[in-house]
Short mmCIF file of C-alpha atoms in Angstrom, two decimals:
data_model
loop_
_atom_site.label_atom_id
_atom_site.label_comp_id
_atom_site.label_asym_id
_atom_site.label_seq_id
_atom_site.Cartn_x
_atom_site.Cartn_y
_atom_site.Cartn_z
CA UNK A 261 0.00 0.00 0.00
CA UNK A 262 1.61 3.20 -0.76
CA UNK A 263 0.35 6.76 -0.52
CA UNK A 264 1.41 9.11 -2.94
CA UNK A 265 2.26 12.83 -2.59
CA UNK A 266 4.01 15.67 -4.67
CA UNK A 267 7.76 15.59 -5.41
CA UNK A 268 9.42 17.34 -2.30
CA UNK A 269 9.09 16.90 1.38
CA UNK A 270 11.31 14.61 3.81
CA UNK A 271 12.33 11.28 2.25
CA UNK A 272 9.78 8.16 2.99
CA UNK A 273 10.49 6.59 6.36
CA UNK A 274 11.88 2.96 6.84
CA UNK A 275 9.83 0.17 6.31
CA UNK A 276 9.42 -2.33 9.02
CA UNK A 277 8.42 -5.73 8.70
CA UNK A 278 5.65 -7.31 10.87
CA UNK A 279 6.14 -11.45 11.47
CA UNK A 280 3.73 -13.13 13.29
CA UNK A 281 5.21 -16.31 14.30
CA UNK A 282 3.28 -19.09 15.93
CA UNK A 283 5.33 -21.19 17.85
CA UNK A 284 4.51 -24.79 19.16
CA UNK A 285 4.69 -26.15 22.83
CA UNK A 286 7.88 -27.10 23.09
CA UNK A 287 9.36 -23.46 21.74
CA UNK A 288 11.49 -21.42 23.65
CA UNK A 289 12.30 -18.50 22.17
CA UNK A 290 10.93 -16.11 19.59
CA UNK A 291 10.84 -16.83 15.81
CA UNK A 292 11.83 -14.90 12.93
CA UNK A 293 9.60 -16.39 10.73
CA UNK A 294 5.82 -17.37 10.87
CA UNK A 295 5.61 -21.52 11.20
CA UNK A 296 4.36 -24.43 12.38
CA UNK A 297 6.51 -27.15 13.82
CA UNK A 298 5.59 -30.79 13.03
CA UNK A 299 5.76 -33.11 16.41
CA UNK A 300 7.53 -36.21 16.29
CA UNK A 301 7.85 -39.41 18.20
CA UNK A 302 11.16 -41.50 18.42
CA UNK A 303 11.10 -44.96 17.02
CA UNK A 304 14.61 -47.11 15.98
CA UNK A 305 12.90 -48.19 12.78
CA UNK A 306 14.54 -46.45 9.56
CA UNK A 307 13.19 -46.32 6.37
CA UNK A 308 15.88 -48.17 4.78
CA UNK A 309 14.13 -51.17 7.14
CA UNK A 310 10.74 -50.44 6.36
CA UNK A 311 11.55 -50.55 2.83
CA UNK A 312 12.96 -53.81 2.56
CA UNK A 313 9.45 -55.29 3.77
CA UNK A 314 7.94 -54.09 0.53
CA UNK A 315 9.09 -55.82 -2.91
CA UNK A 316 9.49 -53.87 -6.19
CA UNK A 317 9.48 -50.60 -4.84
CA UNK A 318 11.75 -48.58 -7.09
CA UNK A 319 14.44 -46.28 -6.08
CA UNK A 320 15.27 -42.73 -7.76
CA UNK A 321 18.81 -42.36 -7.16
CA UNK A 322 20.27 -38.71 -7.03
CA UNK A 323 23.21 -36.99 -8.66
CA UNK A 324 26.73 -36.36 -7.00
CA UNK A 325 26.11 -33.04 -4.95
CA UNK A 326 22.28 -32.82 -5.67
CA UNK A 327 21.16 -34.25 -2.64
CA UNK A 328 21.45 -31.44 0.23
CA UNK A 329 18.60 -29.31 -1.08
CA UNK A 330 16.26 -32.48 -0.50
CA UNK A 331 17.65 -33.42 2.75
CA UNK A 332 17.07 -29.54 3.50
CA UNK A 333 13.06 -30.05 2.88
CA UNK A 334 12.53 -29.06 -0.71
CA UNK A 335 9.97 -31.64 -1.72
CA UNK A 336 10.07 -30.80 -5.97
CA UNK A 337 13.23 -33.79 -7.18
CA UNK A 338 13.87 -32.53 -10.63
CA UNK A 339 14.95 -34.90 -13.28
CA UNK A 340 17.85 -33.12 -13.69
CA UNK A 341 18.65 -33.92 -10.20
CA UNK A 342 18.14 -37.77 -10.98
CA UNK A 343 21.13 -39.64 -11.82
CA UNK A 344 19.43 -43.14 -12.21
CA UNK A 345 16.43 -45.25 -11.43
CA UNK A 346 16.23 -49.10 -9.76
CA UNK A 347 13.46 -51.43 -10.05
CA UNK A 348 12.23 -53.55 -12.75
CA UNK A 349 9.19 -53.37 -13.61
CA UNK A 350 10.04 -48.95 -13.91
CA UNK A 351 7.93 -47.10 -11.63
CA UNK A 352 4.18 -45.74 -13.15
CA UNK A 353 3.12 -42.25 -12.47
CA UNK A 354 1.81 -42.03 -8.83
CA UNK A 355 3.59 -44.77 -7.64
CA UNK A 356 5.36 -44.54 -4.11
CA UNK A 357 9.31 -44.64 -4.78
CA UNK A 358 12.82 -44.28 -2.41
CA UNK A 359 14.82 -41.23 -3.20
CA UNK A 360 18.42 -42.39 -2.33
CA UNK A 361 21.98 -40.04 -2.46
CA UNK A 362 24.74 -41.40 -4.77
CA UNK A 363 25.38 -44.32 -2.41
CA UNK A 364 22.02 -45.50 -2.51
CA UNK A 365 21.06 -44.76 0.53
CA UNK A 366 17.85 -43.18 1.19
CA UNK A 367 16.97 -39.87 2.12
CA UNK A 368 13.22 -40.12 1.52
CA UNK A 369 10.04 -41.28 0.26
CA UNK A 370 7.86 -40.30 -2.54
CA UNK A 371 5.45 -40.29 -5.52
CA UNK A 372 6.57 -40.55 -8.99
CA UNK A 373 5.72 -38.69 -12.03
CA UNK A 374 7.09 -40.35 -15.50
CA UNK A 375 5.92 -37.10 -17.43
CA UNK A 376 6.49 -34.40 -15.43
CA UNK A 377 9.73 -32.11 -15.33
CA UNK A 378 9.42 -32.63 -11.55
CA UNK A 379 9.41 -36.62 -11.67
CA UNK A 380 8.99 -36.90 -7.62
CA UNK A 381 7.35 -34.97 -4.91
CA UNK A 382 8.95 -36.03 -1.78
CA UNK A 383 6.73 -37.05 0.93
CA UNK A 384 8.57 -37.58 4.00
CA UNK A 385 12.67 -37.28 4.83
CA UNK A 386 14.29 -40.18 6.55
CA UNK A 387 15.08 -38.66 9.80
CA UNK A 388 10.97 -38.09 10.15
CA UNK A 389 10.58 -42.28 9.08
CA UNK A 390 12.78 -42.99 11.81
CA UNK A 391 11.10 -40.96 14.64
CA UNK A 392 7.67 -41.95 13.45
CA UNK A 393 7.06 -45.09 11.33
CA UNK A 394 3.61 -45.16 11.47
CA UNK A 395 3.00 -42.97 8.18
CA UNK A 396 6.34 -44.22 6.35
CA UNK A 397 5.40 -45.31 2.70
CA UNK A 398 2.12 -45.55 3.58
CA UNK A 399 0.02 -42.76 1.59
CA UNK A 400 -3.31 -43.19 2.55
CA UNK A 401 -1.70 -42.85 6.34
CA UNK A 402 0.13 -40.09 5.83
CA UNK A 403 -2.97 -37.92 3.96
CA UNK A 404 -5.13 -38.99 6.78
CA UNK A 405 -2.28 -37.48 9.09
CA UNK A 406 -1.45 -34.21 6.82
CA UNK A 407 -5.10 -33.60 6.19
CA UNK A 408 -5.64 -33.77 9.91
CA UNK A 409 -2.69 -30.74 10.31
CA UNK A 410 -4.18 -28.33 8.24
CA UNK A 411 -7.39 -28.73 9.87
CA UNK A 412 -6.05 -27.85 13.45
CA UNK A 413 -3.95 -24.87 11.88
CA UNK A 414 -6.64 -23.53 10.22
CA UNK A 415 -9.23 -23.88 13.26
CA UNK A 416 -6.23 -22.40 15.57
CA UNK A 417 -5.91 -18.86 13.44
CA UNK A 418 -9.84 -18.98 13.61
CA UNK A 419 -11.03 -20.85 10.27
CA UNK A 420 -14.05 -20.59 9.47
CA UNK A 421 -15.39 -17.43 11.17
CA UNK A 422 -18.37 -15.39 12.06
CA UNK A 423 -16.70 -13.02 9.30
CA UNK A 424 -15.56 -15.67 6.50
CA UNK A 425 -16.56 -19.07 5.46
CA UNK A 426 -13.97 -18.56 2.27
CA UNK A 427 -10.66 -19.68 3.21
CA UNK A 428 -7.27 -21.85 2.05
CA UNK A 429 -7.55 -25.53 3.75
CA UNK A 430 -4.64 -26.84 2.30
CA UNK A 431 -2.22 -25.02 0.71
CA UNK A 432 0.36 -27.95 -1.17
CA UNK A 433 3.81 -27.63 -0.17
CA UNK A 434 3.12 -25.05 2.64
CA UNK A 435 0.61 -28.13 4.34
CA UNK A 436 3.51 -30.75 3.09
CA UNK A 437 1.03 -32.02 0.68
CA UNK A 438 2.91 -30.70 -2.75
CA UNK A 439 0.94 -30.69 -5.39
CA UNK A 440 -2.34 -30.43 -3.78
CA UNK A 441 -4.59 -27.46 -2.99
CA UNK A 442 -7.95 -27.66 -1.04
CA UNK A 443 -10.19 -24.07 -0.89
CA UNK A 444 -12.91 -23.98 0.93
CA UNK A 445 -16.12 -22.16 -0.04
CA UNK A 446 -18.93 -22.78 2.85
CA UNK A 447 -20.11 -26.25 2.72
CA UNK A 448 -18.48 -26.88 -1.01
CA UNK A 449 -14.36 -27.72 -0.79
CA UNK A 450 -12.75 -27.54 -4.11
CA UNK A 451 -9.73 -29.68 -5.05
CA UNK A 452 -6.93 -28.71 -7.34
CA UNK A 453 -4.54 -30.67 -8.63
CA UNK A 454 -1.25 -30.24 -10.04
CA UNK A 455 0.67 -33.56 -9.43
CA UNK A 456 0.12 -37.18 -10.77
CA UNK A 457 -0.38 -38.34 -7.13
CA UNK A 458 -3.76 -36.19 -6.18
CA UNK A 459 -5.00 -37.95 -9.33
CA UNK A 460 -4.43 -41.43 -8.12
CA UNK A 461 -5.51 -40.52 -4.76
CA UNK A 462 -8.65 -38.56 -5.20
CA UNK A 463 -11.31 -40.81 -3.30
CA UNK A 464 -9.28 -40.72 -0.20
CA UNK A 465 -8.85 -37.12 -1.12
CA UNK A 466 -12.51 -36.34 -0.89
CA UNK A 467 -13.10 -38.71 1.50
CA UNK A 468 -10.75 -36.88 4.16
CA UNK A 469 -11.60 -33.21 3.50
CA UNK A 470 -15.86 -34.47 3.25
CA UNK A 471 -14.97 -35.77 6.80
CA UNK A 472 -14.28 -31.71 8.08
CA UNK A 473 -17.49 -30.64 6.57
CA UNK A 474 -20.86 -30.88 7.21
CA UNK A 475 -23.13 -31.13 4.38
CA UNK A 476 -20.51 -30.56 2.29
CA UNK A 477 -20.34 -30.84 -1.93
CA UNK A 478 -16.27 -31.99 -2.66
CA UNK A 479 -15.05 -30.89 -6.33
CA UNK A 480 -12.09 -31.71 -8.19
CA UNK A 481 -10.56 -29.45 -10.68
CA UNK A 482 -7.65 -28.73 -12.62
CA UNK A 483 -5.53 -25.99 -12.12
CA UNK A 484 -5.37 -24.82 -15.95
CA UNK A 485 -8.48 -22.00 -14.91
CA UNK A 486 -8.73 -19.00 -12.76
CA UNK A 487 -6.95 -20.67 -9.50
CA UNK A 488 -10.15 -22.75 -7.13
CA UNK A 489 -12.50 -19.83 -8.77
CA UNK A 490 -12.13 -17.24 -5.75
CA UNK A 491 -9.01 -15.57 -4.86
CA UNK A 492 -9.13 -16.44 -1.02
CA UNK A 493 -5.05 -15.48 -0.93
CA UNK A 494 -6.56 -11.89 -1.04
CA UNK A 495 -9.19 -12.33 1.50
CA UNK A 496 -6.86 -10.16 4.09
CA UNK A 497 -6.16 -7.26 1.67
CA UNK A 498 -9.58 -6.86 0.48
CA UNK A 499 -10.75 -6.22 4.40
CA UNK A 500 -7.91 -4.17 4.56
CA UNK A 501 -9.20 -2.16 1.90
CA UNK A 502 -13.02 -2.23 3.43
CA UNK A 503 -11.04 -0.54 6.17
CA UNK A 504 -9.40 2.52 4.37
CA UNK A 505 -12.43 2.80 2.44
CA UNK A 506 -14.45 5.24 4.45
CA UNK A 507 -15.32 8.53 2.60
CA UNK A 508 -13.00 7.75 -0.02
CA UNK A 509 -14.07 7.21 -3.06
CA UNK A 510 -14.60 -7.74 -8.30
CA UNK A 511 -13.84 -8.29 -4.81
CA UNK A 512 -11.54 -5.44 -3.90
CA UNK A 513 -14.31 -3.14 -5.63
CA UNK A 514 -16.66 -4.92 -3.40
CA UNK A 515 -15.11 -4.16 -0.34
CA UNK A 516 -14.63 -0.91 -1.26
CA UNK A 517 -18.52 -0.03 -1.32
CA UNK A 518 -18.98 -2.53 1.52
CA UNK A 519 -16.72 0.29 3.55
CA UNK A 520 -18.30 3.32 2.99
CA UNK A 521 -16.52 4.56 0.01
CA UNK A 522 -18.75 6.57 -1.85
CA UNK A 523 -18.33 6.18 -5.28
CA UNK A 524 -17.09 2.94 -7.06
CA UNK A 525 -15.57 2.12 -10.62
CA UNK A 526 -14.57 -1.56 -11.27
CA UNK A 527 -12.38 -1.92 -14.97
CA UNK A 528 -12.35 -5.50 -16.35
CA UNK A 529 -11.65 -7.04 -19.63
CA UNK A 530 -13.56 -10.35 -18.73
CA UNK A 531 -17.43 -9.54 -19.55
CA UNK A 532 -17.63 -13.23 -17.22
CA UNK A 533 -15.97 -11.00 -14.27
CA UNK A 534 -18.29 -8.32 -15.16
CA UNK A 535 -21.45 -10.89 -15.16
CA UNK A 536 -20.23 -12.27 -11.86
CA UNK A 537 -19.27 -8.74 -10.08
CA UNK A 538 -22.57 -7.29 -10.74
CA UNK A 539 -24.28 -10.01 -9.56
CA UNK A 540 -22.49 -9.48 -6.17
CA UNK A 541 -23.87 -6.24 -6.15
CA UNK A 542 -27.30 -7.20 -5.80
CA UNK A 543 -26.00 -9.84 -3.63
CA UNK A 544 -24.34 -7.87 -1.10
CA UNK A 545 -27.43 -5.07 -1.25
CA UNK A 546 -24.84 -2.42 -2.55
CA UNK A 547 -26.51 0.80 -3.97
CA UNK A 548 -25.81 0.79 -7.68
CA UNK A 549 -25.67 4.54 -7.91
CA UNK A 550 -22.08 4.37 -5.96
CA UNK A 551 -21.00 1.69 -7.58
CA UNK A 552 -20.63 0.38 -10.98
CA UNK A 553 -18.89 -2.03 -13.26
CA UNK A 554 -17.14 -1.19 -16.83
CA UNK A 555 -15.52 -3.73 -19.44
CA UNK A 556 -12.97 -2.53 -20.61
CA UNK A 557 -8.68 -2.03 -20.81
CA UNK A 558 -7.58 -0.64 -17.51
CA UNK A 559 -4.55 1.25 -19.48
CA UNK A 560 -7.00 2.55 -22.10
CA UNK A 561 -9.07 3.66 -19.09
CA UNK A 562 -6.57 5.24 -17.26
CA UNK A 563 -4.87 7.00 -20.41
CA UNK A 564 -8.77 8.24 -20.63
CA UNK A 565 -8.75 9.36 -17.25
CA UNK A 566 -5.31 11.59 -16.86
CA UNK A 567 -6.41 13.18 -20.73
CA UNK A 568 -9.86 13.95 -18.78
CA UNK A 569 -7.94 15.32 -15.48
CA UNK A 570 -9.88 12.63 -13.24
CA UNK A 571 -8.28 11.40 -9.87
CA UNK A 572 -9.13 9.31 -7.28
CA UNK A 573 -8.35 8.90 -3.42
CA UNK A 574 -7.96 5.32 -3.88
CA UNK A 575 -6.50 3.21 -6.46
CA UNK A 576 -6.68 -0.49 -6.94
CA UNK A 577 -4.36 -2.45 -9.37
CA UNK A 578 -4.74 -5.66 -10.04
CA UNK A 579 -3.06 -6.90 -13.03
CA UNK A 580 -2.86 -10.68 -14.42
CA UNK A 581 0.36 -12.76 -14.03
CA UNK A 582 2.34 -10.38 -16.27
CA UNK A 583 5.83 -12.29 -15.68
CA UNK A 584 4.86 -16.17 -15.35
CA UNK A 585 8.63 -17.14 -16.35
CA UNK A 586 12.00 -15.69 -15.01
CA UNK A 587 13.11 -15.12 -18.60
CA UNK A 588 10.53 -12.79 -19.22
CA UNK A 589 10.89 -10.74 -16.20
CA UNK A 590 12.60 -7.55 -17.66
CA UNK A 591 9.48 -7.12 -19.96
CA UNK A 592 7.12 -7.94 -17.36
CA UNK A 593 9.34 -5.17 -15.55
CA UNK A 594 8.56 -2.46 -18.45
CA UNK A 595 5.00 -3.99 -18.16
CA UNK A 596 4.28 -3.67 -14.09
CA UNK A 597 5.81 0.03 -14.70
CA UNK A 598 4.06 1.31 -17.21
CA UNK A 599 1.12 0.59 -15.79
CA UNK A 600 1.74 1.68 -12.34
CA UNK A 601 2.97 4.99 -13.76
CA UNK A 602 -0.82 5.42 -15.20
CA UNK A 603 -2.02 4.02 -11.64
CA UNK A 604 0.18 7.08 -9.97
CA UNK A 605 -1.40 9.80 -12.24
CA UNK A 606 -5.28 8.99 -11.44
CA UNK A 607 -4.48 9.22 -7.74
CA UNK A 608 -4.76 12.68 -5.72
CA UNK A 609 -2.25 14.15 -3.63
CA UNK A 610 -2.24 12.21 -0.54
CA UNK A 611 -4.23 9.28 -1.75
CA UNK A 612 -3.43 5.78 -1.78
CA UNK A 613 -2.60 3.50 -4.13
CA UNK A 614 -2.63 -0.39 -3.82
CA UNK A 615 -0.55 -2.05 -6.18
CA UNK A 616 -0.55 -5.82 -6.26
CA UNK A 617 1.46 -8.98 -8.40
CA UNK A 618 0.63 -12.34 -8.85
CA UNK A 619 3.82 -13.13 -10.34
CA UNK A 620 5.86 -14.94 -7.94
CA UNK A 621 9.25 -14.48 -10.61
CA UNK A 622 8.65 -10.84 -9.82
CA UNK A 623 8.11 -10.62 -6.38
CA UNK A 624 10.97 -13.17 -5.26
CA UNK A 625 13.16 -11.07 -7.75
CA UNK A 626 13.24 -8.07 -4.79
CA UNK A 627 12.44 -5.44 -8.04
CA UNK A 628 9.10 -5.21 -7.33
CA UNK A 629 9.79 -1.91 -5.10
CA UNK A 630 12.68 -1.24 -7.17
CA UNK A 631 9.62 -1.17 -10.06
CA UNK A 632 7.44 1.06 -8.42
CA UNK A 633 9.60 3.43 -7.45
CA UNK A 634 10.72 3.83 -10.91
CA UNK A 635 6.74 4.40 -11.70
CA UNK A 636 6.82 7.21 -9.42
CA UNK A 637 10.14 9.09 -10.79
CA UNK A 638 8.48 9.02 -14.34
CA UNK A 639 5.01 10.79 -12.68
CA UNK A 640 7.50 12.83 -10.83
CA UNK A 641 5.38 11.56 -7.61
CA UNK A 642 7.00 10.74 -4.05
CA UNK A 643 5.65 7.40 -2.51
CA UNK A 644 5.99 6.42 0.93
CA UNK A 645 4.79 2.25 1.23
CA UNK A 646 2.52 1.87 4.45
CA UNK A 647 1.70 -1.83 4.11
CA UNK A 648 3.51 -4.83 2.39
CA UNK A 649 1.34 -7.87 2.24
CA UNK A 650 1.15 -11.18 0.51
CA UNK A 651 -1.26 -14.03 0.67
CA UNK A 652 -3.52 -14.74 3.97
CA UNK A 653 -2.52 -16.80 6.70
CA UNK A 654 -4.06 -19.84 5.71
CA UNK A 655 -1.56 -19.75 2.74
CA UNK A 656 1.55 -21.30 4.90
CA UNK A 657 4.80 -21.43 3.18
CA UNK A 658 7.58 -24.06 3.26
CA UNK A 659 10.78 -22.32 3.76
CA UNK A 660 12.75 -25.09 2.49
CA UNK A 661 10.31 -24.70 -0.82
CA UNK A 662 10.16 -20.68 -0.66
CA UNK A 663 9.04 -21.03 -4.73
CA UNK A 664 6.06 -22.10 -3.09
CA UNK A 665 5.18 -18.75 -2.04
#
């Protein structure tokens, strides 16, 4: 969030950053990072042991010097990490497997993927097998146990609420589950996949997350559309925005009115998004005359509204995933830019301006300040950023997988 004034004045002030860590029982001092800790039991049994009970299962054997990053918790084995595979007959797609170092000695357990560039999703390390058997290569276990988690987590930080029944039940490698994501919407859960696995094991899928609902309908999509069909990571933003919306002037549009703001302009390309959004209007009993929907380009609109001398107190953008690759990030760059330096001419002095990117190569790139700033030297505005925010809280991520964010 950023509020905008003319050039001049004192220089912005420093930025701190607000962590909310929850810690578990055992803890005993503060962390720097929010997370949940995973108990664990000791047992003598090792997976090496465990495995030798069960005949042809097949083990993906890593590369000289690729196996640290594994042992370190990223669950995504590339097959350029993969030096060979063991077993005859080969593995199928969603088959558990071993992942082993050079030696052949295993680190961990998984599920295969013959087609995919990420051919297997680890499940569980060693050292975990060791201190607690009782999920080791045992899937339908483990989901039961995993599912289970993300439950308690989510009914610990207050899921589902008096204020939202919308909300993020599991959220793939951030609920150790990679490849899966469960949203929840009421008494309907919707089930994305993006691995092999979640295919293989979607009745025990449903099964599990039916079991945390009552009178619930369980779907199963793909993740080739918009996301689940709701954007629950921006759940916290848009109340954030119902917030700042008092007297000042899709969902965020939504909230907007919800808050108070008087009058209400929501640019879309999508004539769907349109369809849906003023539906939403009646639904919510918003008054039409403050707010209204347009289809239409947002630059085209904007380029409209500085030729027309219109500004606004508060400014939403909201753009698609403009840099979905890392090699296209210095266009993207031009692209998040150009239209930020519209953004920054529609606002008033002293307004605000929220400025958001799904694009996780630009936001893990650090230029996404470095982006906006340059927005506001071509408007020859001063910003000052108030608020830095990502997805909700029931969007954990796995610091050993921070791609997952």
């Amino acid at each position: 969030m950023l509020r905008l004034r003319a050039c001049g004045g004192t220089a912005p002030a420093s930025v701190p950053t607000l962590v909310r860590a929850r810690l578990s029982r055992r803890a005993s001092s503060a962390a720097s990072a929010a997370a949940t800790v995973a108990s664990a039991s000791s047992s003598s049994s090792a997976l090496e042991e465990l495995a030798a009970e069960r005949r042809g299962l097949a083990k993906v054997v890593l590369k000289k010097g690729k196996t640290q990053i594994f042992r370190d918790g990223s669950p995504m084995v590339y097959s350029g990490a993969v030096d060979r595979i063991i077993g005859r007959p080969p593995p199928k797609s969603g088959d558990v497997v071993l992942v082993a170092d050079g030696t052949e000695k295993p680190i961990g357990w998984g599920l295969y993927n013959s087609v995919s560039m990420f051919c297997v999703r680890l499940m569980q390390l060693e050292e975990e097998a060791r201190r607690d058997p009782t999920c080791t290569l045992n899937m339908e276990r483990l989901l039961e146990a995993r599912i289970s988690s993300a439950v308690d987590l989510r009914r610990s930080l207050g899921l589902p609420s008096a204020d939202t029944n919308a909300y993020r039940l599991i959220n793939s490698e951030g609920d150790r589950l990679s490849g899966l994501i469960v949203d929840i919407f009421a008494d309907v859960a919707v089930i994305a996949s993006s691995a092999a696995w979640v295919e293989k094991y979607r009745q025990e899928i449903q099964f599990l997350v039916s079991k945390v609902m009552e009178n619930g309908i369980v779907y199963l999509v793909s993740l080739e559309g918009q996301k689940t069909g709701f954007y629950a990571d921006q759940r916290e933003n848009r109340s954030f925005i119902s917030l700042l919306s008092k007297d000042h002037c899709g969902g965020f549009a939504l909230n907007a009115a919800k808050g108070g703001a008087n009058n209400v302009i929501g640019i879309d390309s999508s004539g769907l998004a349109l369809d849906l959004a003023n539906e939403n209007i009646v639904l919510n009993e918003l008054n039409h005359g403050k707010i209204s929907f347009v289809k239409g380009d947002a630059t085209t609109f904007m380029k409209g509204a500085i030729s027309e001398n219109e500004l606004w107190d508060l400014v939403i953008l909201d753009p698609p995933k403009l840099a979905p690759r890392k090699k296209v990030l210095q266009s993207a760059s031009g692209m998040y830019r150009s239209l930020n330096t519209l953004a920054m001419q529609v606002v008033k002095p002293g307004g605000l301006l929220m400025t958001c990117s799904c694009s996780g190569a630009m936001t893990q790139s650090g230029m996404f300040l470095k982006t906006i700033q340059g927005a506001a030297s071509m408007t020859g505005r001063k910003v000052t950023v108030l608020r830095q925010a990502g997805t909700a809280c029931d969007h954990p991520i796995d610091p050993a997988y921070p791609e997952g964010q």
